[in-house]
PDB file of C-alpha atoms in Angstrom:
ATOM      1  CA  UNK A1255      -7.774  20.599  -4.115  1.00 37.00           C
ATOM      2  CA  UNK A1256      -9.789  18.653  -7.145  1.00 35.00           C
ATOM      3  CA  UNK A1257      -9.250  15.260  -6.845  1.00 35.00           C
ATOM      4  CA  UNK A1258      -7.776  13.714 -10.575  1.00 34.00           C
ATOM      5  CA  UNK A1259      -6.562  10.677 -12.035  1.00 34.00           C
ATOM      6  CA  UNK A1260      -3.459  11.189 -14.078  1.00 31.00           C
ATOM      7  CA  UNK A1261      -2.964   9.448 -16.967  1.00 32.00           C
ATOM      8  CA  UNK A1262       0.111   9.480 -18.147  1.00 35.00           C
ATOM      9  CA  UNK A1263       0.572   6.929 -20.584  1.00 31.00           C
ATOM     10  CA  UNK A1264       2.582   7.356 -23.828  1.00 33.00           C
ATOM     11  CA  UNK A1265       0.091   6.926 -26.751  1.00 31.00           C
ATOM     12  CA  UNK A1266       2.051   4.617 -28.362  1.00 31.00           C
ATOM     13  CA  UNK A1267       1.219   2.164 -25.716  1.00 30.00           C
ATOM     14  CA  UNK A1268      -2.604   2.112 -26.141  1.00 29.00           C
ATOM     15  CA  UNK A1269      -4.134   0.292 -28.651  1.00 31.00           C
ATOM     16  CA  UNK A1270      -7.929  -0.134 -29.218  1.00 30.00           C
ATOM     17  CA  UNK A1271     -10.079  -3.080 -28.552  1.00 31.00           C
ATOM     18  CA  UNK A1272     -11.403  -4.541 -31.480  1.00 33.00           C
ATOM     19  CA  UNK A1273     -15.264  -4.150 -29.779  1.00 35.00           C
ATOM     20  CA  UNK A1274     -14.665  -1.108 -27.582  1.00 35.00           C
ATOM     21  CA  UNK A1275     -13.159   2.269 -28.033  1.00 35.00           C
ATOM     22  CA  UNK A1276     -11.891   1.670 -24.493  1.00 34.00           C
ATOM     23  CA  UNK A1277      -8.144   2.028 -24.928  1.00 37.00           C
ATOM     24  CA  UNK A1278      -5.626  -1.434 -23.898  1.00 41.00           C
ATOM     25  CA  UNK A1279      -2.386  -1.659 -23.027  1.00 38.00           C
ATOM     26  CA  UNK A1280       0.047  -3.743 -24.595  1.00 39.00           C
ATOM     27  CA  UNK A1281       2.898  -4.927 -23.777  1.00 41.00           C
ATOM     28  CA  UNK A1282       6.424  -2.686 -23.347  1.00 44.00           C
ATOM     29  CA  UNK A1283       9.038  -3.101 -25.590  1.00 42.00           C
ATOM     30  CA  UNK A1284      12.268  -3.973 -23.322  1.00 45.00           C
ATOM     31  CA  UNK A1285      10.590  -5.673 -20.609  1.00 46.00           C
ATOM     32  CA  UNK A1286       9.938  -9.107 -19.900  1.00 49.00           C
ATOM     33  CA  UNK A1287       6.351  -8.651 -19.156  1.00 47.00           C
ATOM     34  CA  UNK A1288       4.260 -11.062 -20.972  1.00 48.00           C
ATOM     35  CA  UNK A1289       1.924  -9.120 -24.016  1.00 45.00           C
ATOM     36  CA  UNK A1290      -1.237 -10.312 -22.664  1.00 52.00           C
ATOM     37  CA  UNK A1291      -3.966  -7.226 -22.393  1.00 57.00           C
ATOM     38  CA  UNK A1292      -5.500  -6.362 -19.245  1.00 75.00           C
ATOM     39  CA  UNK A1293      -2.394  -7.798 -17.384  1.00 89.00           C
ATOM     40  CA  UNK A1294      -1.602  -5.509 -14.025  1.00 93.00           C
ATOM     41  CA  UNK A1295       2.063  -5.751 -14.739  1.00 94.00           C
ATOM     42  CA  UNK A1296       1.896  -4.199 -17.666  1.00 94.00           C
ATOM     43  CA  UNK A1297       1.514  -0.516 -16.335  1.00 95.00           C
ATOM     44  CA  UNK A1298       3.359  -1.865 -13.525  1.00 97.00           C
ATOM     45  CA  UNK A1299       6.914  -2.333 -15.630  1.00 97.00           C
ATOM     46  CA  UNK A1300       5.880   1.027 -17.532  1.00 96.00           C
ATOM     47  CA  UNK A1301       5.665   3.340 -14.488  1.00 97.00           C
ATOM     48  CA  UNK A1302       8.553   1.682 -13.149  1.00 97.00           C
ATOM     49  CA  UNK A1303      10.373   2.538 -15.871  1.00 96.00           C
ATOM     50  CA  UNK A1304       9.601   6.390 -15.424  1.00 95.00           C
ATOM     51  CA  UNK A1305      10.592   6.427 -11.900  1.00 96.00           C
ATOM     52  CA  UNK A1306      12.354   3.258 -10.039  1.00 97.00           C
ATOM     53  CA  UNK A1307      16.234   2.743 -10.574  1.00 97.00           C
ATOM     54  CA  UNK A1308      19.212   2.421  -8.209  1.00 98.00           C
ATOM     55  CA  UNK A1309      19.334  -0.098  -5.067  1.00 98.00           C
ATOM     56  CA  UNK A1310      16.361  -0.954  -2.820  1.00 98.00           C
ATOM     57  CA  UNK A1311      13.995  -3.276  -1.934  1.00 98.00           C
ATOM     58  CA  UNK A1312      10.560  -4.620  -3.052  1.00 98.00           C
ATOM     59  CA  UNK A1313       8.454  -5.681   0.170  1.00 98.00           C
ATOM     60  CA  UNK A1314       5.705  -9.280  -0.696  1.00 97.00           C
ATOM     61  CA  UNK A1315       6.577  -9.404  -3.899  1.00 97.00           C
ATOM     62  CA  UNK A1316       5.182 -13.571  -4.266  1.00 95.00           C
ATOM     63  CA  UNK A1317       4.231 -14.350  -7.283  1.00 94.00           C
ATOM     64  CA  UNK A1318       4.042 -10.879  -8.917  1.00 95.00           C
ATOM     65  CA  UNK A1319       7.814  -9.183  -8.399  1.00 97.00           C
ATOM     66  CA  UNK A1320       7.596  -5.856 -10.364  1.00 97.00           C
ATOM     67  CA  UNK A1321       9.215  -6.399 -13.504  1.00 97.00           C
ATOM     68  CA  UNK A1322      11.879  -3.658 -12.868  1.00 97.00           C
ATOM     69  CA  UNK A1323      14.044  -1.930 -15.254  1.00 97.00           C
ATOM     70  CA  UNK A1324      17.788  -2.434 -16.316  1.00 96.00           C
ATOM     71  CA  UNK A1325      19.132   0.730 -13.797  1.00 97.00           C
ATOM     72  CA  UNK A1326      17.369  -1.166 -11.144  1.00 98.00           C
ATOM     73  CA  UNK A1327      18.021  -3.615  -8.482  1.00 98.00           C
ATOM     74  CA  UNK A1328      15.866  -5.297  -6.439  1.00 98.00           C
ATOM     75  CA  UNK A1329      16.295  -6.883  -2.918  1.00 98.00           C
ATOM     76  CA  UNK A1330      13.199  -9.057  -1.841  1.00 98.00           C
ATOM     77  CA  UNK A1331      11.894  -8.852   1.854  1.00 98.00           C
ATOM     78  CA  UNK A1332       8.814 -10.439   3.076  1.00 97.00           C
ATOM     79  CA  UNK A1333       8.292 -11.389   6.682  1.00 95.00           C
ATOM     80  CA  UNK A1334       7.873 -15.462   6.131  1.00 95.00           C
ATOM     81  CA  UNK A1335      10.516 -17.673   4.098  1.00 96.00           C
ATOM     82  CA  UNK A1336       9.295 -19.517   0.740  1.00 96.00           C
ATOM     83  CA  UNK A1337       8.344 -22.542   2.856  1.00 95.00           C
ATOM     84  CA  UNK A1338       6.530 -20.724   4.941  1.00 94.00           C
ATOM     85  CA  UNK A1339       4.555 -18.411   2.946  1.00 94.00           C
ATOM     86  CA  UNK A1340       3.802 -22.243   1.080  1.00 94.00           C
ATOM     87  CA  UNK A1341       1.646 -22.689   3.935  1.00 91.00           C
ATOM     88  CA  UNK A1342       0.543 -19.533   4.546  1.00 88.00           C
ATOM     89  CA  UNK A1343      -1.208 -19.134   1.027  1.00 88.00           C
ATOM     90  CA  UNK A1344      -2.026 -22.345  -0.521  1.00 90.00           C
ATOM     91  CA  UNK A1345      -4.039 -20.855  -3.191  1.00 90.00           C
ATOM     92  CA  UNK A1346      -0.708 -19.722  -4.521  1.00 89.00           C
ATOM     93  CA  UNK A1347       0.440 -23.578  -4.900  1.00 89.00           C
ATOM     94  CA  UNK A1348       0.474 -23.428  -8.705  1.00 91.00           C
ATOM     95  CA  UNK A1349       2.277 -20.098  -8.726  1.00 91.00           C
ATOM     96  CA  UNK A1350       6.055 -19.811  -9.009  1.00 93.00           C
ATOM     97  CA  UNK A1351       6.613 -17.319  -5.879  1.00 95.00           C
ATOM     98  CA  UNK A1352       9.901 -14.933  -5.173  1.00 95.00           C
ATOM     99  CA  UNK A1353      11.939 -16.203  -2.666  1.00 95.00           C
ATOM    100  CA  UNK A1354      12.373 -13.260  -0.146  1.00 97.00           C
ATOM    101  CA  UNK A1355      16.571 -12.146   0.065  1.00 97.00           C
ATOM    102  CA  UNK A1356      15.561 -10.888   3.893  1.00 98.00           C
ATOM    103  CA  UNK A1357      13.163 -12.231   6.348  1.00 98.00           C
ATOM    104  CA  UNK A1358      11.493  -8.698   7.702  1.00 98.00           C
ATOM    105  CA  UNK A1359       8.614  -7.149   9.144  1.00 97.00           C
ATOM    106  CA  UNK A1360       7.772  -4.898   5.876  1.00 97.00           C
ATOM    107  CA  UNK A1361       6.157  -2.370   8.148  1.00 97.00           C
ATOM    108  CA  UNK A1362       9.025  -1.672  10.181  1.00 97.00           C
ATOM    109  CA  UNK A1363      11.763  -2.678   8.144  1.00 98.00           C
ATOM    110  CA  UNK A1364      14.311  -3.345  11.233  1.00 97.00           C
ATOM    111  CA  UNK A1365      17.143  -4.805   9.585  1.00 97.00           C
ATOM    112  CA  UNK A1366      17.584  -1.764   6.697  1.00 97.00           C
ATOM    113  CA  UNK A1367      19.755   1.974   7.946  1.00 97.00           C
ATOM    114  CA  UNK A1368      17.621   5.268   7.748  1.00 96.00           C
ATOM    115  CA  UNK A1369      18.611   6.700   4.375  1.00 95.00           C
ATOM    116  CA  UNK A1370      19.960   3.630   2.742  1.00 96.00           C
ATOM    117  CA  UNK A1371      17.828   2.657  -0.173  1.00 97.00           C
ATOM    118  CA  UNK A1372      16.784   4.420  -3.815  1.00 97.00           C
ATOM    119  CA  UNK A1373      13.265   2.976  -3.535  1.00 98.00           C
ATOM    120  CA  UNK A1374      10.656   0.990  -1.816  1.00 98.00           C
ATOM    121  CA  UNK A1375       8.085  -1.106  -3.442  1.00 98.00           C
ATOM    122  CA  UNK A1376       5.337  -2.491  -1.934  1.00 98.00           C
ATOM    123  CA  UNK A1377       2.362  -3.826  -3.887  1.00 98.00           C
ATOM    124  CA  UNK A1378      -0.887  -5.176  -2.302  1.00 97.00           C
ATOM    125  CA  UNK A1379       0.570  -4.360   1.068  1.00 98.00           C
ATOM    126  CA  UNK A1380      -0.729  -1.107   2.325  1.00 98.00           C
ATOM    127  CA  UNK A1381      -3.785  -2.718   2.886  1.00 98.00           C
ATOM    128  CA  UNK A1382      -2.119  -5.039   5.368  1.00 97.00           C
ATOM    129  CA  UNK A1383      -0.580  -3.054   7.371  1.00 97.00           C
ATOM    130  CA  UNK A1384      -2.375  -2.200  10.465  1.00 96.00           C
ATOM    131  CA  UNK A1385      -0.530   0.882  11.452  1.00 97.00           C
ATOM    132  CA  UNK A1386      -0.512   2.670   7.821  1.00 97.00           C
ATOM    133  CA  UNK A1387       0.566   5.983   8.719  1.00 97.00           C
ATOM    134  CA  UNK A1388       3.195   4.475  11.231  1.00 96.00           C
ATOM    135  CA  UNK A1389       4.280   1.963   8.299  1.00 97.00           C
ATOM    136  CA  UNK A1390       4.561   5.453   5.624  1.00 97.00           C
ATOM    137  CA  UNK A1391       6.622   7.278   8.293  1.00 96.00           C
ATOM    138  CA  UNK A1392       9.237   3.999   8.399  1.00 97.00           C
ATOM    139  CA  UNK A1393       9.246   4.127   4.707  1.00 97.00           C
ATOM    140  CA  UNK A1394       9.936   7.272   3.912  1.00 96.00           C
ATOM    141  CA  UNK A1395      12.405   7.081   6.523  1.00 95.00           C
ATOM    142  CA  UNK A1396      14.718   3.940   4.423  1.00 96.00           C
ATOM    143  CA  UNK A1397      15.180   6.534   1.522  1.00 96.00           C
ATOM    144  CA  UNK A1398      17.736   8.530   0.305  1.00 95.00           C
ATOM    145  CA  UNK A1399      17.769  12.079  -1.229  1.00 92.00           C
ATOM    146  CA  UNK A1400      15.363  11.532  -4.364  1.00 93.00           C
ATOM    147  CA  UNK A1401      14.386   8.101  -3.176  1.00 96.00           C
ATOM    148  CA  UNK A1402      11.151   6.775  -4.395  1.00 97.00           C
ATOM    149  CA  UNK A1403       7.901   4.700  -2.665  1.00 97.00           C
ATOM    150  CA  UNK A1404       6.072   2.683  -5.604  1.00 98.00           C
ATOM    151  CA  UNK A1405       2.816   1.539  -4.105  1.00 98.00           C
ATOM    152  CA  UNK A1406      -0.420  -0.797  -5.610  1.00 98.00           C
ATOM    153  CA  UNK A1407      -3.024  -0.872  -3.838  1.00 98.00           C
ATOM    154  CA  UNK A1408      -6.352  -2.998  -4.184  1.00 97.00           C
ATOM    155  CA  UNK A1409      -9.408  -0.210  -5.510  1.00 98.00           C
ATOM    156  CA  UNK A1410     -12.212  -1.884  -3.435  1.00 97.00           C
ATOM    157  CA  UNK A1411     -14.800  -1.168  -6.074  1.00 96.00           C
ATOM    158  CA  UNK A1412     -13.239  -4.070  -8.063  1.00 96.00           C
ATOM    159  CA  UNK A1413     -12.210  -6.920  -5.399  1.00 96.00           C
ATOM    160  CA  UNK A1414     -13.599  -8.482  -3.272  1.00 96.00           C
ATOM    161  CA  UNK A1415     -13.428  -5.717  -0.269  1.00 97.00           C
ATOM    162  CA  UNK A1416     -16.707  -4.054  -2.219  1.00 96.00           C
ATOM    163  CA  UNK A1417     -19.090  -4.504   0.447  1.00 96.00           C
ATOM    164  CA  UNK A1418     -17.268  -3.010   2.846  1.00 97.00           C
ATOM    165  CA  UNK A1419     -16.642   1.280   3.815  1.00 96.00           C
ATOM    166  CA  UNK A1420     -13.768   2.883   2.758  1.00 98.00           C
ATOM    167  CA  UNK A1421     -11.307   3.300   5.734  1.00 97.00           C
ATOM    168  CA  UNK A1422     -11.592   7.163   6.958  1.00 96.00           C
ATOM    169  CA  UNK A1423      -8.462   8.964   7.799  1.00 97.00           C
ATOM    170  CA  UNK A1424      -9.320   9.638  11.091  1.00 95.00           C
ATOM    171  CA  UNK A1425      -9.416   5.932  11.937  1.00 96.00           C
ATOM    172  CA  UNK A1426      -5.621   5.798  10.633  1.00 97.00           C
ATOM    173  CA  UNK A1427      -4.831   8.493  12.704  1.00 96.00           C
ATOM    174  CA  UNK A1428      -6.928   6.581  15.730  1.00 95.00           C
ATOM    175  CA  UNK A1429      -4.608   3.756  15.078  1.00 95.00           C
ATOM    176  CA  UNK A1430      -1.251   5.712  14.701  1.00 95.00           C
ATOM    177  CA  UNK A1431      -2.069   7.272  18.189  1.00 94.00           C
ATOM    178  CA  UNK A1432      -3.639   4.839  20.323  1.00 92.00           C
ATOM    179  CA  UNK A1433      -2.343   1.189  18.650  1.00 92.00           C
ATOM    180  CA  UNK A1434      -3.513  -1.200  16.386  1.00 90.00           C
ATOM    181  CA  UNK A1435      -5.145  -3.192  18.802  1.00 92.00           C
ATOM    182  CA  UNK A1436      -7.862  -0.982  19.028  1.00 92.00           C
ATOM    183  CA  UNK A1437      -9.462  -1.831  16.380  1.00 95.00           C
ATOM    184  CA  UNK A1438      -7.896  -5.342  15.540  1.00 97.00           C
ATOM    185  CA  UNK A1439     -11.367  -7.220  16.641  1.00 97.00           C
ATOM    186  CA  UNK A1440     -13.071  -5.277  14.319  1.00 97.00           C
ATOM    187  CA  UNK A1441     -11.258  -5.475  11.300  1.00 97.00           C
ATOM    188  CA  UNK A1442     -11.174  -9.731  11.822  1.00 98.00           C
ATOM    189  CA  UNK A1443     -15.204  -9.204  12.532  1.00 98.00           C
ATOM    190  CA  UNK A1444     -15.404  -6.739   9.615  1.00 98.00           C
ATOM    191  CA  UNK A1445     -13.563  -9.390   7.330  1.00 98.00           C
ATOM    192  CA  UNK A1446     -15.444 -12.373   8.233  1.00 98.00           C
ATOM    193  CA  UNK A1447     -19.141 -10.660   8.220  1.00 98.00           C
ATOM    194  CA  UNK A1448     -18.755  -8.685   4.869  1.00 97.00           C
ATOM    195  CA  UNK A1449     -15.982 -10.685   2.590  1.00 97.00           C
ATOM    196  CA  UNK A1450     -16.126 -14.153   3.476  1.00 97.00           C
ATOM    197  CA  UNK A1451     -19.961 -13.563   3.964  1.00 97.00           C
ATOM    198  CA  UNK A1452     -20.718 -15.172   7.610  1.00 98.00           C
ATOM    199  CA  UNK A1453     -23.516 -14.259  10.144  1.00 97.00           C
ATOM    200  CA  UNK A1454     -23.860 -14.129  13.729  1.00 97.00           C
ATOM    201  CA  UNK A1455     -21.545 -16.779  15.996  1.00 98.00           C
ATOM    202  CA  UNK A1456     -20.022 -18.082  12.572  1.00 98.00           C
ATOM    203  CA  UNK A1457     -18.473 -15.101  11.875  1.00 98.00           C
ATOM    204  CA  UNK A1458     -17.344 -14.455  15.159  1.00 98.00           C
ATOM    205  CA  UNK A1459     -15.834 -17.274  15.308  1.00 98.00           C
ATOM    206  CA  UNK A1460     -14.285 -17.229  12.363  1.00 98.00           C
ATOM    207  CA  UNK A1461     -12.915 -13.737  13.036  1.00 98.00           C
ATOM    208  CA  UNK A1462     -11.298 -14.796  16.826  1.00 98.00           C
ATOM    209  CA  UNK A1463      -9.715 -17.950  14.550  1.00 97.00           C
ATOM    210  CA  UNK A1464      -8.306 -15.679  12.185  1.00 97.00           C
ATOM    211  CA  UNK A1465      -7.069 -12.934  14.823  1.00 97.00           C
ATOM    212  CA  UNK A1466      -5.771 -15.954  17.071  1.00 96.00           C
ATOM    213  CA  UNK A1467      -3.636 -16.854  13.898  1.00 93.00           C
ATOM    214  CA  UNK A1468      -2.338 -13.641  13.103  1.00 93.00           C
ATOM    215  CA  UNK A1469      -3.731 -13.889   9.271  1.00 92.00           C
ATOM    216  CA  UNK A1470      -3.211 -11.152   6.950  1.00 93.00           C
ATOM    217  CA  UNK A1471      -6.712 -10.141   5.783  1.00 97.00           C
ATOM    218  CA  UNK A1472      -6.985  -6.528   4.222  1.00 97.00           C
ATOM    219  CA  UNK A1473      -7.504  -4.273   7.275  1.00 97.00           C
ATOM    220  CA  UNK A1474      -8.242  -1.648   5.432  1.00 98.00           C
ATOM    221  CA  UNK A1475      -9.884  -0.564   1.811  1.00 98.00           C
ATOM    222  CA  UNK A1476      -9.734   2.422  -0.125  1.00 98.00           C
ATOM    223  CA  UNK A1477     -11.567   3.472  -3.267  1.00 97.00           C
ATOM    224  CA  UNK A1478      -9.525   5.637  -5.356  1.00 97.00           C
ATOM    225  CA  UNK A1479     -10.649   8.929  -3.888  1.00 96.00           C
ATOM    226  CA  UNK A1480     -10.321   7.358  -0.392  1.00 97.00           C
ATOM    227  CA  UNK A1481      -6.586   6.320  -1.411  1.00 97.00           C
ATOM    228  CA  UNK A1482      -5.885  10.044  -2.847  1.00 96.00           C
ATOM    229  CA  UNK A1483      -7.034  11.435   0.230  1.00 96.00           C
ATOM    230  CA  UNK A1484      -5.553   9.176   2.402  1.00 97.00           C
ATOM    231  CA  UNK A1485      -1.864   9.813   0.716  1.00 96.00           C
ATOM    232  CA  UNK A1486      -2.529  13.432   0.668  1.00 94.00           C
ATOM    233  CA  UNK A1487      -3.172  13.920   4.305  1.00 96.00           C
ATOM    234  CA  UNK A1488      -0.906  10.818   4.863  1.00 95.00           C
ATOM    235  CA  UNK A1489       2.354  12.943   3.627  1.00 93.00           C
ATOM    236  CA  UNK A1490       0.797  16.053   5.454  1.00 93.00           C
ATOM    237  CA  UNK A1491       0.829  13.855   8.682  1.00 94.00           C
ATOM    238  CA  UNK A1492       4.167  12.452   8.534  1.00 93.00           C
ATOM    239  CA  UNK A1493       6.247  15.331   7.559  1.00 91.00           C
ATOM    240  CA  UNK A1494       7.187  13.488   4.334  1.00 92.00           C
ATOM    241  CA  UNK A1495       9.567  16.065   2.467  1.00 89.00           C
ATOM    242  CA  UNK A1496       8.313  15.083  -0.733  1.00 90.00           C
ATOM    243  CA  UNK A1497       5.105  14.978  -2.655  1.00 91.00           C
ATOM    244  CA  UNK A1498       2.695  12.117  -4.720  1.00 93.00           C
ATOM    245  CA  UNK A1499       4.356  12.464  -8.340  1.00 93.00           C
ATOM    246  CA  UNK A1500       1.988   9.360  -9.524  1.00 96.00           C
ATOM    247  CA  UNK A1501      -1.584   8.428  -9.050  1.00 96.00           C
ATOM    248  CA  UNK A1502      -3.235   6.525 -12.127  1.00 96.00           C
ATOM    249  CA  UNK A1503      -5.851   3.896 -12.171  1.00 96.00           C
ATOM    250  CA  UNK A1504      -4.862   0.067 -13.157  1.00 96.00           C
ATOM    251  CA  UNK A1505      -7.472  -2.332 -13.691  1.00 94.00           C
ATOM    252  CA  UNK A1506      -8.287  -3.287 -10.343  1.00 96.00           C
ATOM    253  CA  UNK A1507      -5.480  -1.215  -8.642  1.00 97.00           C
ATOM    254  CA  UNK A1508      -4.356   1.909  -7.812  1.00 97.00           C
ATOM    255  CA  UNK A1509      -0.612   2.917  -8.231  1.00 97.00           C
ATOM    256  CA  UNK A1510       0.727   5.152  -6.470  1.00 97.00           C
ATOM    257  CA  UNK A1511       4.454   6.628  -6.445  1.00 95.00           C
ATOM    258  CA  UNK A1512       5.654   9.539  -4.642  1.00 94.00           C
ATOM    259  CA  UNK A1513       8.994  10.926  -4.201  1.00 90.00           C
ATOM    260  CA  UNK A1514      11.779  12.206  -1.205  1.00 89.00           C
ATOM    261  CA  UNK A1515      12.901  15.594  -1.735  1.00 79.00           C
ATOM    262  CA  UNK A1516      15.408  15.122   0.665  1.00 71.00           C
ATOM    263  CA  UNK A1517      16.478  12.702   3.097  1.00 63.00           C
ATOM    264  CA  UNK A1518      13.958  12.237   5.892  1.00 59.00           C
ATOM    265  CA  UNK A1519      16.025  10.597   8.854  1.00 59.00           C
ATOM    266  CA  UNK A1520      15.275   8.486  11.674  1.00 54.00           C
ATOM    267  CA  UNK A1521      11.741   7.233  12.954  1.00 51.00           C
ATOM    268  CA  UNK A1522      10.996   6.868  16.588  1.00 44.00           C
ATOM    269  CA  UNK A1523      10.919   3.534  17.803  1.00 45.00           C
ATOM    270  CA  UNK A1524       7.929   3.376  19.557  1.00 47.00           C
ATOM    271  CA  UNK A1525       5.559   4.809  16.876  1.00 46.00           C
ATOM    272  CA  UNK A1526       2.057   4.844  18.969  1.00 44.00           C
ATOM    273  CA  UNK A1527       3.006   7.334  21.794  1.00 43.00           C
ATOM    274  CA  UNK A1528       2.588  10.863  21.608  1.00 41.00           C
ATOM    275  CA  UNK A1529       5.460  11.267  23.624  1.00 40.00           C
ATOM    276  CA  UNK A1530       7.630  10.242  20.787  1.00 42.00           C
ATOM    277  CA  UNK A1531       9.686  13.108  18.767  1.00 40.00           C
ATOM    278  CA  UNK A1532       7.290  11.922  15.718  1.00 43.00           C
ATOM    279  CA  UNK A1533       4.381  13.333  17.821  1.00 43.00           C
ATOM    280  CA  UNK A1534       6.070  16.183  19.567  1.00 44.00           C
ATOM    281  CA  UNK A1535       6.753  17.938  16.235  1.00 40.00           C
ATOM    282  CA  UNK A1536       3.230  18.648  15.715  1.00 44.00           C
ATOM    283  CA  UNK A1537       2.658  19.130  19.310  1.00 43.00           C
ATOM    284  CA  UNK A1538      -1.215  18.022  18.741  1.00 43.00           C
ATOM    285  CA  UNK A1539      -2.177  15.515  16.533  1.00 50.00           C
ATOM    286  CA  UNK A1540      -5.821  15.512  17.703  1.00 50.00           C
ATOM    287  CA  UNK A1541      -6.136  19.081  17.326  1.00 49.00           C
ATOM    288  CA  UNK A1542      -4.850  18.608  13.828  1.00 46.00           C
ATOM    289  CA  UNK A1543      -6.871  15.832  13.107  1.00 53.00           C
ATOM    290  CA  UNK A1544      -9.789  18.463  13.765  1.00 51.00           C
ATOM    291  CA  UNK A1545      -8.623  21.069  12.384  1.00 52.00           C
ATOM    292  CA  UNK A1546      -8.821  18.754   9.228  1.00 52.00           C
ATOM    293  CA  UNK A1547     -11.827  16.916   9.606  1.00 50.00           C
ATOM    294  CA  UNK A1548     -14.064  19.210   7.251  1.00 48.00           C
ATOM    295  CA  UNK A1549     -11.457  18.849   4.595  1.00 50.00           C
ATOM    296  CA  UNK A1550     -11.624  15.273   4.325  1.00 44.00           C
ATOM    297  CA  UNK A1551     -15.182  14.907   3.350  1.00 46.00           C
ATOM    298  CA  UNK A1552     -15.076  17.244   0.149  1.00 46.00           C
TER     299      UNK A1552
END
């Protein structure tokens, strides 16, 4: 399948920069996004406005809650309080941050019914989770007939993950199957060696401190072809009854928005043993993971 970025912006919303025949956004007419160019929320709030409406939930929203429109209602779930997430990011100290409605674990989302919500959004949080293909599969799980997942992920070509590989599928499938922990040491290592730049004993030290926290670093990273791929084979894997309706480039970011055809049920409990119904309905996910390997670097 050719890999493409859509663009599917109305041209009334580009304008061109003054020195560059690079087209800008500007800001949307009935939203309450600030009309400052080169803003992420801006095509944020417009793609929201295509697709998000009804009653669900918006997972780490901080200090950047999508700006959602009038047919939509938001409740706010992170897994720390306000006071908490305070301490947790004290960079954010000047920002005005979302107070969460539910205290949750947004990969597992324990205290929401199968089938109960219109949407999910969850923006600069994929790259936390350490179980991404478990984390999908209890998404897709929360929505209703027609419900939608609104993801933004980081494009590591513009952050500060550039110096590191993209994350393969095969190691998300390595996690979904044998646990997270496998390669938790080596994400911490990965993070303190290649983004906050250390050498030798420092950065292993500075990884086991991290780890021995329980810090949220980006586990994983994901150029935009990675993160087509990755959603591709990701709804393939799952069983998601639905398909990736939006995949467009946004400054540093990828969005990403994909839809439920209908309902998808229940997810096992215990998401990292192939004994689980998950599992069983493909039988073999190694032998699929195989199967597939060829496809995933063309």
């Amino acid at each position: 399948m050719k890999n493409e970025t859509y663009m599917n912006l109305d041209q009334s919303l580009l304008v061109k920069s003054s020195n560059s025949s690079i087209p800008k956004l500007i800001s949307l007419p009935g939203t309450s996004v600030p009309s400052t160019v080169n803003d992420k929320r801006i095509l944020r709030a417009h793609i929201a406005r295509r697709y998000i409406s009804g009653i669900g939930i918006e997972i780490g929203a901080l200090g950047t809650p999508l700006d959602l429109p009038p047919s939509a209602q938001a409740i706010y779930v992170d897994r720390l309080s306000l006071e908490d997430l305070r301490n947790e990011y004290p960079e954010l100290a000047h920002r005005e941050l979302r107070s969460p409605d539910v205290i949750d674990d947004g990969e597992m989302l324990h205290k929401f019914d199968e089938g109960s919500l219109d949407f999910i959004i969850a923006n600069h949080v994929l790259e936390h989770c350490e179980n991404l293909l478990g984390t999908l599969a209890v998404h897709a799980s929360k929505l209703r007939k027609g419900g939608r997942l609104f993801y933004a992920v980081p494009n590591r070509d513009f952050t500060f993950d550039r110096h590191r590989q993209v994350t393969p599928f095969e190691h998300l499938v390595e996690d979904f199957l044998d646990g997270s922990e496998k390669h938790r040491a080596a994400h911490y290592l990965e993070w303190a060696t290649l983004v906050e730049g250390l050498k030798g004993v420092d950065a292993q030290a500075r990884a086991a401190q991290l780890q021995q926290a329980k810090y949220s670093i980006h586990y994983h990273a994901w150029d935009a072809k990675a993160l087509m791929r990755t959603l591709a084979l990701g709804t393939e894997f799952i069983n998601f009854p639905g398909f990736v309706a939006h995949f467009e480039l946004n400054l540093h970011e990828i969005i990403a928005c994909s839809f439920a055809q209908i309902s998808v049920g229940a997810v096992p409990s215990d998401l990292n043993k192939a004994s689980n119904p998950l599992c069983n309905h493909r039988q073999c996910c190694r032998h699929w993971l195989t199967m597939r390997h060829n496809n995933w670097h063309h």
